PDB file of C-alpha atoms and ligand atoms in Angstrom:
ATOM      1  CA  UNK A   1       0.000   0.000   0.000  1.00 67.00           C
ATOM      2  CA  UNK A   2       1.250   3.484  -0.742  1.00 88.00           C
ATOM      3  CA  UNK A   3       1.621   5.935   2.141  1.00 94.00           C
ATOM      4  CA  UNK A   4      -1.089   8.177   0.618  1.00 95.00           C
ATOM      5  CA  UNK A   5      -3.630   5.359   0.879  1.00 96.00           C
ATOM      6  CA  UNK A   6      -3.299   5.389   4.675  1.00 97.00           C
ATOM      7  CA  UNK A   7      -3.002   9.168   5.033  1.00 97.00           C
ATOM      8  CA  UNK A   8      -6.266   9.502   3.081  1.00 97.00           C
ATOM      9  CA  UNK A   9      -7.913   6.893   5.308  1.00 97.00           C
ATOM     10  CA  UNK A  10      -7.019   8.898   8.418  1.00 98.00           C
ATOM     11  CA  UNK A  11      -7.902  12.274   6.884  1.00 97.00           C
ATOM     12  CA  UNK A  12     -11.316  11.001   5.779  1.00 97.00           C
ATOM     13  CA  UNK A  13     -11.875   9.103   9.021  1.00 97.00           C
ATOM     14  CA  UNK A  14     -12.227   5.824   7.087  1.00 96.00           C
ATOM     15  CA  UNK A  15     -10.791   3.808   9.943  1.00 97.00           C
ATOM     16  CA  UNK A  16     -13.121   0.813  10.170  1.00 93.00           C
ATOM     17  CA  UNK A  17     -10.134  -1.162  11.520  1.00 95.00           C
ATOM     18  CA  UNK A  18     -10.097   0.924  14.720  1.00 96.00           C
ATOM     19  CA  UNK A  19     -11.826  -0.903  17.566  1.00 96.00           C
ATOM     20  CA  UNK A  20     -13.851   0.817  20.284  1.00 96.00           C
ATOM     21  CA  UNK A  21     -12.322  -1.299  23.020  1.00 97.00           C
ATOM     22  CA  UNK A  22      -9.151  -3.321  23.578  1.00 98.00           C
ATOM     23  CA  UNK A  23      -9.029  -6.411  21.387  1.00 98.00           C
ATOM     24  CA  UNK A  24     -10.509  -9.433  23.220  1.00 97.00           C
ATOM     25  CA  UNK A  25      -7.808 -11.740  21.819  1.00 97.00           C
ATOM     26  CA  UNK A  26      -5.119  -9.519  23.362  1.00 98.00           C
ATOM     27  CA  UNK A  27      -6.801  -9.818  26.752  1.00 98.00           C
ATOM     28  CA  UNK A  28      -7.242 -13.593  26.370  1.00 98.00           C
ATOM     29  CA  UNK A  29      -3.770 -14.466  25.143  1.00 98.00           C
ATOM     30  CA  UNK A  30      -1.313 -11.789  26.259  1.00 98.00           C
ATOM     31  CA  UNK A  31      -0.239 -13.902  29.263  1.00 98.00           C
ATOM     32  CA  UNK A  32       1.177 -16.470  26.803  1.00 98.00           C
ATOM     33  CA  UNK A  33       4.093 -14.097  26.233  1.00 98.00           C
ATOM     34  CA  UNK A  34       4.990 -14.650  29.895  1.00 97.00           C
ATOM     35  CA  UNK A  35       6.514 -11.201  30.376  1.00 98.00           C
ATOM     36  CA  UNK A  36       7.908  -9.447  33.409  1.00 96.00           C
ATOM     37  CA  UNK A  37       6.317  -6.301  34.812  1.00 92.00           C
ATOM     38  CA  UNK A  38       7.399  -3.161  32.892  1.00 96.00           C
ATOM     39  CA  UNK A  39       8.281  -5.084  29.740  1.00 98.00           C
ATOM     40  CA  UNK A  40       8.632  -2.985  26.603  1.00 98.00           C
ATOM     41  CA  UNK A  41       6.071  -4.044  23.986  1.00 98.00           C
ATOM     42  CA  UNK A  42       6.436  -3.076  20.325  1.00 98.00           C
ATOM     43  CA  UNK A  43       3.166  -2.365  18.511  1.00 99.00           C
ATOM     44  CA  UNK A  44       3.989  -1.971  14.793  1.00 98.00           C
ATOM     45  CA  UNK A  45       1.591   0.026  12.575  1.00 98.00           C
ATOM     46  CA  UNK A  46      -0.220   0.980  15.767  1.00 98.00           C
ATOM     47  CA  UNK A  47      -2.812   3.552  14.637  1.00 98.00           C
ATOM     48  CA  UNK A  48      -4.559   4.866  17.738  1.00 98.00           C
ATOM     49  CA  UNK A  49      -5.466   1.439  19.074  1.00 98.00           C
ATOM     50  CA  UNK A  50      -6.902   1.182  22.586  1.00 98.00           C
ATOM     51  CA  UNK A  51      -4.724  -1.907  22.967  1.00 98.00           C
ATOM     52  CA  UNK A  52      -1.942   0.549  23.856  1.00 98.00           C
ATOM     53  CA  UNK A  53      -4.006   1.920  26.750  1.00 98.00           C
ATOM     54  CA  UNK A  54      -4.586  -1.640  27.968  1.00 98.00           C
ATOM     55  CA  UNK A  55      -0.875  -2.568  27.755  1.00 98.00           C
ATOM     56  CA  UNK A  56       0.030   0.553  29.756  1.00 98.00           C
ATOM     57  CA  UNK A  57      -2.654  -0.282  32.329  1.00 98.00           C
ATOM     58  CA  UNK A  58      -0.956  -3.683  32.820  1.00 97.00           C
ATOM     59  CA  UNK A  59       2.238  -1.913  33.907  1.00 97.00           C
ATOM     60  CA  UNK A  60       4.114  -2.296  30.611  1.00 98.00           C
ATOM     61  CA  UNK A  61       5.912   0.184  28.409  1.00 98.00           C
ATOM     62  CA  UNK A  62       4.832   0.622  24.802  1.00 98.00           C
ATOM     63  CA  UNK A  63       6.766   1.532  21.689  1.00 98.00           C
ATOM     64  CA  UNK A  64       4.889   1.969  18.428  1.00 98.00           C
ATOM     65  CA  UNK A  65       5.352   3.092  14.862  1.00 98.00           C
ATOM     66  CA  UNK A  66       2.668   4.684  12.704  1.00 98.00           C
ATOM     67  CA  UNK A  67       2.613   6.642   9.430  1.00 98.00           C
ATOM     68  CA  UNK A  68      -0.103   9.068  10.431  1.00 98.00           C
ATOM     69  CA  UNK A  69       0.547  12.111  12.629  1.00 97.00           C
ATOM     70  CA  UNK A  70      -3.211  12.540  12.895  1.00 98.00           C
ATOM     71  CA  UNK A  71      -3.587   9.054  14.403  1.00 98.00           C
ATOM     72  CA  UNK A  72      -0.878   9.700  16.973  1.00 98.00           C
ATOM     73  CA  UNK A  73      -2.207  13.123  17.952  1.00 98.00           C
ATOM     74  CA  UNK A  74      -5.552  11.395  18.587  1.00 98.00           C
ATOM     75  CA  UNK A  75      -3.827   8.554  20.454  1.00 98.00           C
ATOM     76  CA  UNK A  76      -2.110  10.909  22.921  1.00 98.00           C
ATOM     77  CA  UNK A  77      -5.341  12.885  23.380  1.00 98.00           C
ATOM     78  CA  UNK A  78      -7.186   9.653  24.222  1.00 97.00           C
ATOM     79  CA  UNK A  79      -4.454   8.779  26.727  1.00 97.00           C
ATOM     80  CA  UNK A  80      -4.659  12.321  28.209  1.00 97.00           C
ATOM     81  CA  UNK A  81      -0.895  12.613  27.778  1.00 98.00           C
ATOM     82  CA  UNK A  82       1.073  15.576  26.480  1.00 97.00           C
ATOM     83  CA  UNK A  83       3.932  14.152  24.380  1.00 98.00           C
ATOM     84  CA  UNK A  84       7.378  15.620  23.979  1.00 98.00           C
ATOM     85  CA  UNK A  85       8.075  15.627  20.222  1.00 98.00           C
ATOM     86  CA  UNK A  86      11.568  15.372  18.737  1.00 98.00           C
ATOM     87  CA  UNK A  87      13.071  14.232  15.430  1.00 96.00           C
ATOM     88  CA  UNK A  88      14.839  10.860  15.329  1.00 94.00           C
ATOM     89  CA  UNK A  89      16.386  10.169  11.931  1.00 90.00           C
ATOM     90  CA  UNK A  90      13.578   9.992   9.385  1.00 93.00           C
ATOM     91  CA  UNK A  91      10.938   9.645  12.088  1.00 97.00           C
ATOM     92  CA  UNK A  92       9.194  11.959  14.519  1.00 98.00           C
ATOM     93  CA  UNK A  93       9.447  10.713  18.098  1.00 98.00           C
ATOM     94  CA  UNK A  94       6.473  11.251  20.447  1.00 98.00           C
ATOM     95  CA  UNK A  95       7.432  10.517  24.016  1.00 98.00           C
ATOM     96  CA  UNK A  96       5.611  10.490  27.362  1.00 98.00           C
ATOM     97  CA  UNK A  97       6.021   8.380  30.489  1.00 97.00           C
ATOM     98  CA  UNK A  98       6.231   4.680  29.469  1.00 98.00           C
ATOM     99  CA  UNK A  99       5.392   5.374  25.814  1.00 98.00           C
ATOM    100  CA  UNK A 100       7.419   6.079  22.677  1.00 98.00           C
ATOM    101  CA  UNK A 101       5.720   6.363  19.311  1.00 98.00           C
ATOM    102  CA  UNK A 102       7.642   6.918  16.093  1.00 98.00           C
ATOM    103  CA  UNK A 103       5.690   8.653  13.362  1.00 98.00           C
ATOM    104  CA  UNK A 104       6.887   7.740   9.903  1.00 98.00           C
ATOM    105  CA  UNK A 105       7.474   4.672   7.802  1.00 98.00           C
ATOM    106  CA  UNK A 106       8.038   1.356   9.592  1.00 98.00           C
ATOM    107  CA  UNK A 107      10.707   0.529   6.994  1.00 97.00           C
ATOM    108  CA  UNK A 108      12.774   3.534   8.164  1.00 96.00           C
ATOM    109  CA  UNK A 109      12.847   2.278  11.751  1.00 96.00           C
ATOM    110  CA  UNK A 110      16.343   1.162  12.777  1.00 95.00           C
ATOM    111  CA  UNK A 111      17.261  -0.889  15.885  1.00 96.00           C
ATOM    112  CA  UNK A 112      19.230   2.080  17.277  1.00 95.00           C
ATOM    113  CA  UNK A 113      16.068   4.228  17.151  1.00 95.00           C
ATOM    114  CA  UNK A 114      13.652   1.549  18.323  1.00 97.00           C
ATOM    115  CA  UNK A 115      15.759   0.401  21.282  1.00 97.00           C
ATOM    116  CA  UNK A 116      15.305  -2.850  23.154  1.00 97.00           C
ATOM    117  CA  UNK A 117      11.901  -4.576  22.956  1.00 98.00           C
ATOM    118  CA  UNK A 118      10.738  -7.546  25.023  1.00 98.00           C
ATOM    119  CA  UNK A 119       7.815  -8.567  22.820  1.00 98.00           C
ATOM    120  CA  UNK A 120       5.861  -7.707  19.697  1.00 98.00           C
ATOM    121  CA  UNK A 121       2.083  -7.375  19.466  1.00 98.00           C
ATOM    122  CA  UNK A 122       0.804  -7.388  15.867  1.00 98.00           C
ATOM    123  CA  UNK A 123      -2.888  -6.756  15.352  1.00 98.00           C
ATOM    124  CA  UNK A 124      -3.889  -5.556  11.869  1.00 98.00           C
ATOM    125  CA  UNK A 125      -0.285  -4.772  10.895  1.00 98.00           C
ATOM    126  CA  UNK A 126       0.957  -7.810   8.905  1.00 98.00           C
ATOM    127  CA  UNK A 127      -2.526  -8.232   7.394  1.00 98.00           C
ATOM    128  CA  UNK A 128      -2.620  -4.545   6.427  1.00 98.00           C
ATOM    129  CA  UNK A 129       0.136  -5.138   3.873  1.00 97.00           C
ATOM    130  CA  UNK A 130       0.045  -6.822   0.433  1.00 96.00           C
ATOM    131  CA  UNK A 131       2.167  -9.926  -0.146  1.00 95.00           C
ATOM    132  CA  UNK A 132       5.247  -8.184  -1.576  1.00 94.00           C
ATOM    133  CA  UNK A 133       5.431  -5.884   1.470  1.00 96.00           C
ATOM    134  CA  UNK A 134       4.648  -8.615   4.026  1.00 97.00           C
ATOM    135  CA  UNK A 135       7.867 -10.511   3.264  1.00 96.00           C
ATOM    136  CA  UNK A 136       9.853  -7.295   3.746  1.00 97.00           C
ATOM    137  CA  UNK A 137       7.865  -6.340   6.853  1.00 98.00           C
ATOM    138  CA  UNK A 138       8.500  -9.691   8.567  1.00 98.00           C
ATOM    139  CA  UNK A 139      12.217  -9.580   7.740  1.00 97.00           C
ATOM    140  CA  UNK A 140      12.559  -6.044   9.109  1.00 97.00           C
ATOM    141  CA  UNK A 141      10.474  -6.856  12.195  1.00 98.00           C
ATOM    142  CA  UNK A 142      12.734  -9.821  13.034  1.00 98.00           C
ATOM    143  CA  UNK A 143      15.869  -7.722  12.527  1.00 97.00           C
ATOM    144  CA  UNK A 144      14.920  -4.606  14.457  1.00 98.00           C
ATOM    145  CA  UNK A 145      13.510  -6.502  17.446  1.00 98.00           C
ATOM    146  CA  UNK A 146      16.272  -9.121  17.540  1.00 97.00           C
ATOM    147  CA  UNK A 147      13.609 -11.868  17.250  1.00 97.00           C
ATOM    148  CA  UNK A 148      11.504 -10.754  20.201  1.00 98.00           C
ATOM    149  CA  UNK A 149       8.599 -13.090  21.124  1.00 98.00           C
ATOM    150  CA  UNK A 150       5.545 -12.219  19.182  1.00 98.00           C
ATOM    151  CA  UNK A 151       1.758 -12.342  19.586  1.00 98.00           C
ATOM    152  CA  UNK A 152       0.230 -12.225  16.108  1.00 98.00           C
ATOM    153  CA  UNK A 153      -3.406 -11.913  15.005  1.00 98.00           C
ATOM    154  CA  UNK A 154      -4.329 -12.796  11.425  1.00 98.00           C
ATOM    155  CA  UNK A 155      -7.366 -13.169   9.176  1.00 96.00           C
ATOM    156  CA  UNK A 156      -7.710 -15.811   6.516  1.00 97.00           C
ATOM    157  CA  UNK A 157     -10.359 -15.905   3.819  1.00 97.00           C
ATOM    158  CA  UNK A 158     -10.665 -16.589   0.099  1.00 96.00           C
ATOM    159  CA  UNK A 159      -8.561 -13.761  -1.341  1.00 96.00           C
ATOM    160  CA  UNK A 160     -10.159 -14.243  -4.779  1.00 95.00           C
ATOM    161  CA  UNK A 161     -13.507 -13.005  -3.360  1.00 94.00           C
ATOM    162  CA  UNK A 162     -12.259  -9.582  -2.304  1.00 94.00           C
ATOM    163  CA  UNK A 163      -9.133  -7.535  -1.948  1.00 94.00           C
ATOM    164  CA  UNK A 164      -7.450  -6.305   1.232  1.00 94.00           C
ATOM    165  CA  UNK A 165      -6.656  -4.677   3.490  1.00 96.00           C
ATOM    166  CA  UNK A 166      -7.020  -6.654   5.588  1.00 97.00           C
ATOM    167  CA  UNK A 167      -5.300  -9.254   3.411  1.00 98.00           C
ATOM    168  CA  UNK A 168      -5.699 -12.967   3.955  1.00 98.00           C
ATOM    169  CA  UNK A 169      -2.735 -14.488   5.790  1.00 98.00           C
ATOM    170  CA  UNK A 170      -3.026 -18.245   6.233  1.00 97.00           C
ATOM    171  CA  UNK A 171      -0.984 -20.785   8.178  1.00 97.00           C
ATOM    172  CA  UNK A 172       1.426 -21.461   5.283  1.00 98.00           C
ATOM    173  CA  UNK A 173       2.167 -17.758   4.976  1.00 98.00           C
ATOM    174  CA  UNK A 174       2.826 -17.368   8.703  1.00 98.00           C
ATOM    175  CA  UNK A 175       5.232 -20.311   8.414  1.00 98.00           C
ATOM    176  CA  UNK A 176       6.932 -18.793   5.360  1.00 98.00           C
ATOM    177  CA  UNK A 177       7.486 -15.429   7.021  1.00 98.00           C
ATOM    178  CA  UNK A 178       8.558 -16.582  10.448  1.00 98.00           C
ATOM    179  CA  UNK A 179       9.469 -20.286  10.742  1.00 98.00           C
ATOM    180  CA  UNK A 180      13.207 -19.758  10.105  1.00 97.00           C
ATOM    181  CA  UNK A 181      13.399 -17.686  13.283  1.00 97.00           C
ATOM    182  CA  UNK A 182      10.550 -18.761  15.531  1.00 98.00           C
ATOM    183  CA  UNK A 183       8.686 -21.750  16.881  1.00 98.00           C
ATOM    184  CA  UNK A 184       5.108 -21.023  15.889  1.00 98.00           C
ATOM    185  CA  UNK A 185       2.020 -22.156  17.793  1.00 98.00           C
ATOM    186  CA  UNK A 186      -1.611 -21.521  17.036  1.00 98.00           C
ATOM    187  CA  UNK A 187      -3.368 -20.377  20.232  1.00 98.00           C
ATOM    188  CA  UNK A 188      -6.870 -20.010  18.885  1.00 97.00           C
ATOM    189  CA  UNK A 189      -8.919 -19.766  15.739  1.00 97.00           C
ATOM    190  CA  UNK A 190     -12.547 -18.739  15.287  1.00 96.00           C
ATOM    191  CA  UNK A 191     -14.868 -17.558  12.530  1.00 96.00           C
ATOM    192  CA  UNK A 192     -15.316 -13.792  12.260  1.00 95.00           C
ATOM    193  CA  UNK A 193     -18.985 -13.131  13.168  1.00 92.00           C
ATOM    194  CA  UNK A 194     -20.857 -12.227   9.937  1.00 93.00           C
ATOM    195  CA  UNK A 195     -17.605 -12.613   7.966  1.00 93.00           C
ATOM    196  CA  UNK A 196     -15.183 -10.025   6.673  1.00 93.00           C
ATOM    197  CA  UNK A 197     -17.016  -6.740   5.841  1.00 90.00           C
ATOM    198  CA  UNK A 198     -20.206  -8.551   6.762  1.00 90.00           C
ATOM    199  CA  UNK A 199     -19.974 -10.716   3.597  1.00 93.00           C
ATOM    200  CA  UNK A 200     -16.955 -12.961   3.214  1.00 95.00           C
ATOM    201  CA  UNK A 201     -16.477 -16.015   5.450  1.00 95.00           C
ATOM    202  CA  UNK A 202     -13.287 -15.429   7.369  1.00 97.00           C
ATOM    203  CA  UNK A 203     -11.320 -16.936  10.244  1.00 97.00           C
ATOM    204  CA  UNK A 204      -9.398 -14.990  12.833  1.00 97.00           C
ATOM    205  CA  UNK A 205      -6.343 -16.732  14.283  1.00 98.00           C
ATOM    206  CA  UNK A 206      -4.000 -15.962  17.145  1.00 98.00           C
ATOM    207  CA  UNK A 207      -0.392 -17.141  17.014  1.00 98.00           C
ATOM    208  CA  UNK A 208       2.446 -17.136  19.481  1.00 98.00           C
ATOM    209  CA  UNK A 209       5.940 -16.991  18.041  1.00 98.00           C
ATOM    210  CA  UNK A 210       8.876 -17.768  20.315  1.00 98.00           C
ATOM    211  CA  UNK A 211      12.518 -17.589  19.238  1.00 96.00           C
TER     212      UNK A 211
HETATM  213  C1  LIG B   1      -5.213  -1.588   9.576  1.00 86.84           C
HETATM  214  S1  LIG B   1      -4.516  -0.277  10.481  1.00 86.84           S
HETATM  215  C2  LIG B   1      -4.270  -1.029  12.077  1.00 86.84           C
HETATM  216  C3  LIG B   1      -3.961  -0.056  13.178  1.00 86.84           C
HETATM  217  C4  LIG B   1      -3.813  -0.704  14.562  1.00 86.84           C
HETATM  218  N1  LIG B   1      -2.851  -1.775  14.580  1.00 86.84           N
HETATM  219  C5  LIG B   1      -5.147  -1.194  15.075  1.00 86.84           C
HETATM  220  O1  LIG B   1      -5.248  -2.368  15.423  1.00 86.84           O
HETATM  221  O2  LIG B   1      -6.085  -0.386  15.146  1.00 86.84           O
HETATM  222  C6  LIG B   1      -2.909  -0.199   9.798  1.00 86.84           C
HETATM  223  C7  LIG B   1      -2.134   1.046  10.249  1.00 86.84           C
HETATM  224  O3  LIG B   1      -0.815   0.995   9.754  1.00 86.84           O
HETATM  225  C8  LIG B   1      -0.398   2.266   9.330  1.00 86.84           C
HETATM  226  N2  LIG B   1       0.643   2.001   8.342  1.00 86.84           N
HETATM  227  C9  LIG B   1       0.489   1.445   7.115  1.00 86.84           C
HETATM  228  N3  LIG B   1       1.667   1.304   6.516  1.00 86.84           N
HETATM  229  C10 LIG B   1       2.612   1.761   7.364  1.00 86.84           C
HETATM  230  C11 LIG B   1       4.029   1.872   7.314  1.00 86.84           C
HETATM  231  N4  LIG B   1       4.720   1.470   6.240  1.00 86.84           N
HETATM  232  N5  LIG B   1       4.682   2.404   8.370  1.00 86.84           N
HETATM  233  C12 LIG B   1       3.981   2.810   9.475  1.00 86.84           C
HETATM  234  N6  LIG B   1       2.641   2.721   9.578  1.00 86.84           N
HETATM  235  C13 LIG B   1       1.961   2.210   8.548  1.00 86.84           C
HETATM  236  C14 LIG B   1      -1.669   2.908   8.803  1.00 86.84           C
HETATM  237  O4  LIG B   1      -1.608   4.323   8.825  1.00 86.84           O
HETATM  238  C15 LIG B   1      -2.733   2.357   9.749  1.00 86.84           C
HETATM  239  O5  LIG B   1      -2.936   3.206  10.839  1.00 86.84           O
END
């Protein structure tokens, strides 16, 4: 997807992917990461997800990356936090207590900018990208996090019926992207109620990836 596609989505408030409460699968399965208090969780392509609020409420630190300034301004407003904003390489760095968000392109994020992360939480990030970008995304994610453990949510459906995002990512694809570096386990899988966009039968799956 081009950057303009997402900027237009945010400008026109076409953000059907944004959920009104923390994702139930995060609440159900986060403990599987088995993290210490105050762990630093990376949320790639984070938007203004309320999952960040939930992670902070559990005593963790959050680091995110997101293309849209608008999304991150709204995120900090929803958290009632006033960020300090600086420039960090190609990215803008929004910082407040326990939270660092980099605004810019995920592919410009370097390990020296990101810093140490204890775990990755990917909801609607991998599936937001078309196949040619997903390979690159997974490779970069592994590199910049030094293979941090990973909680991953995916959708799978018949891609010939409709186009993404979200794109269909099935078990074989998860294996292709990550099996060289992680042991992959499926934690849960269930049909999406009413299907994708209310039309297309779809399954949502939750994966745990451990190095
Ligand atoms: C489908 S949304 C999911 C947002 C969030 N994870 C959630 O669950 O609500 C995908 C987000 O990724 C952002 N995005 C897309 N490509 C990106 C990139 N290359 N670098 C950083 N952010 C990107 C978009 O602006 C959008 O907010």
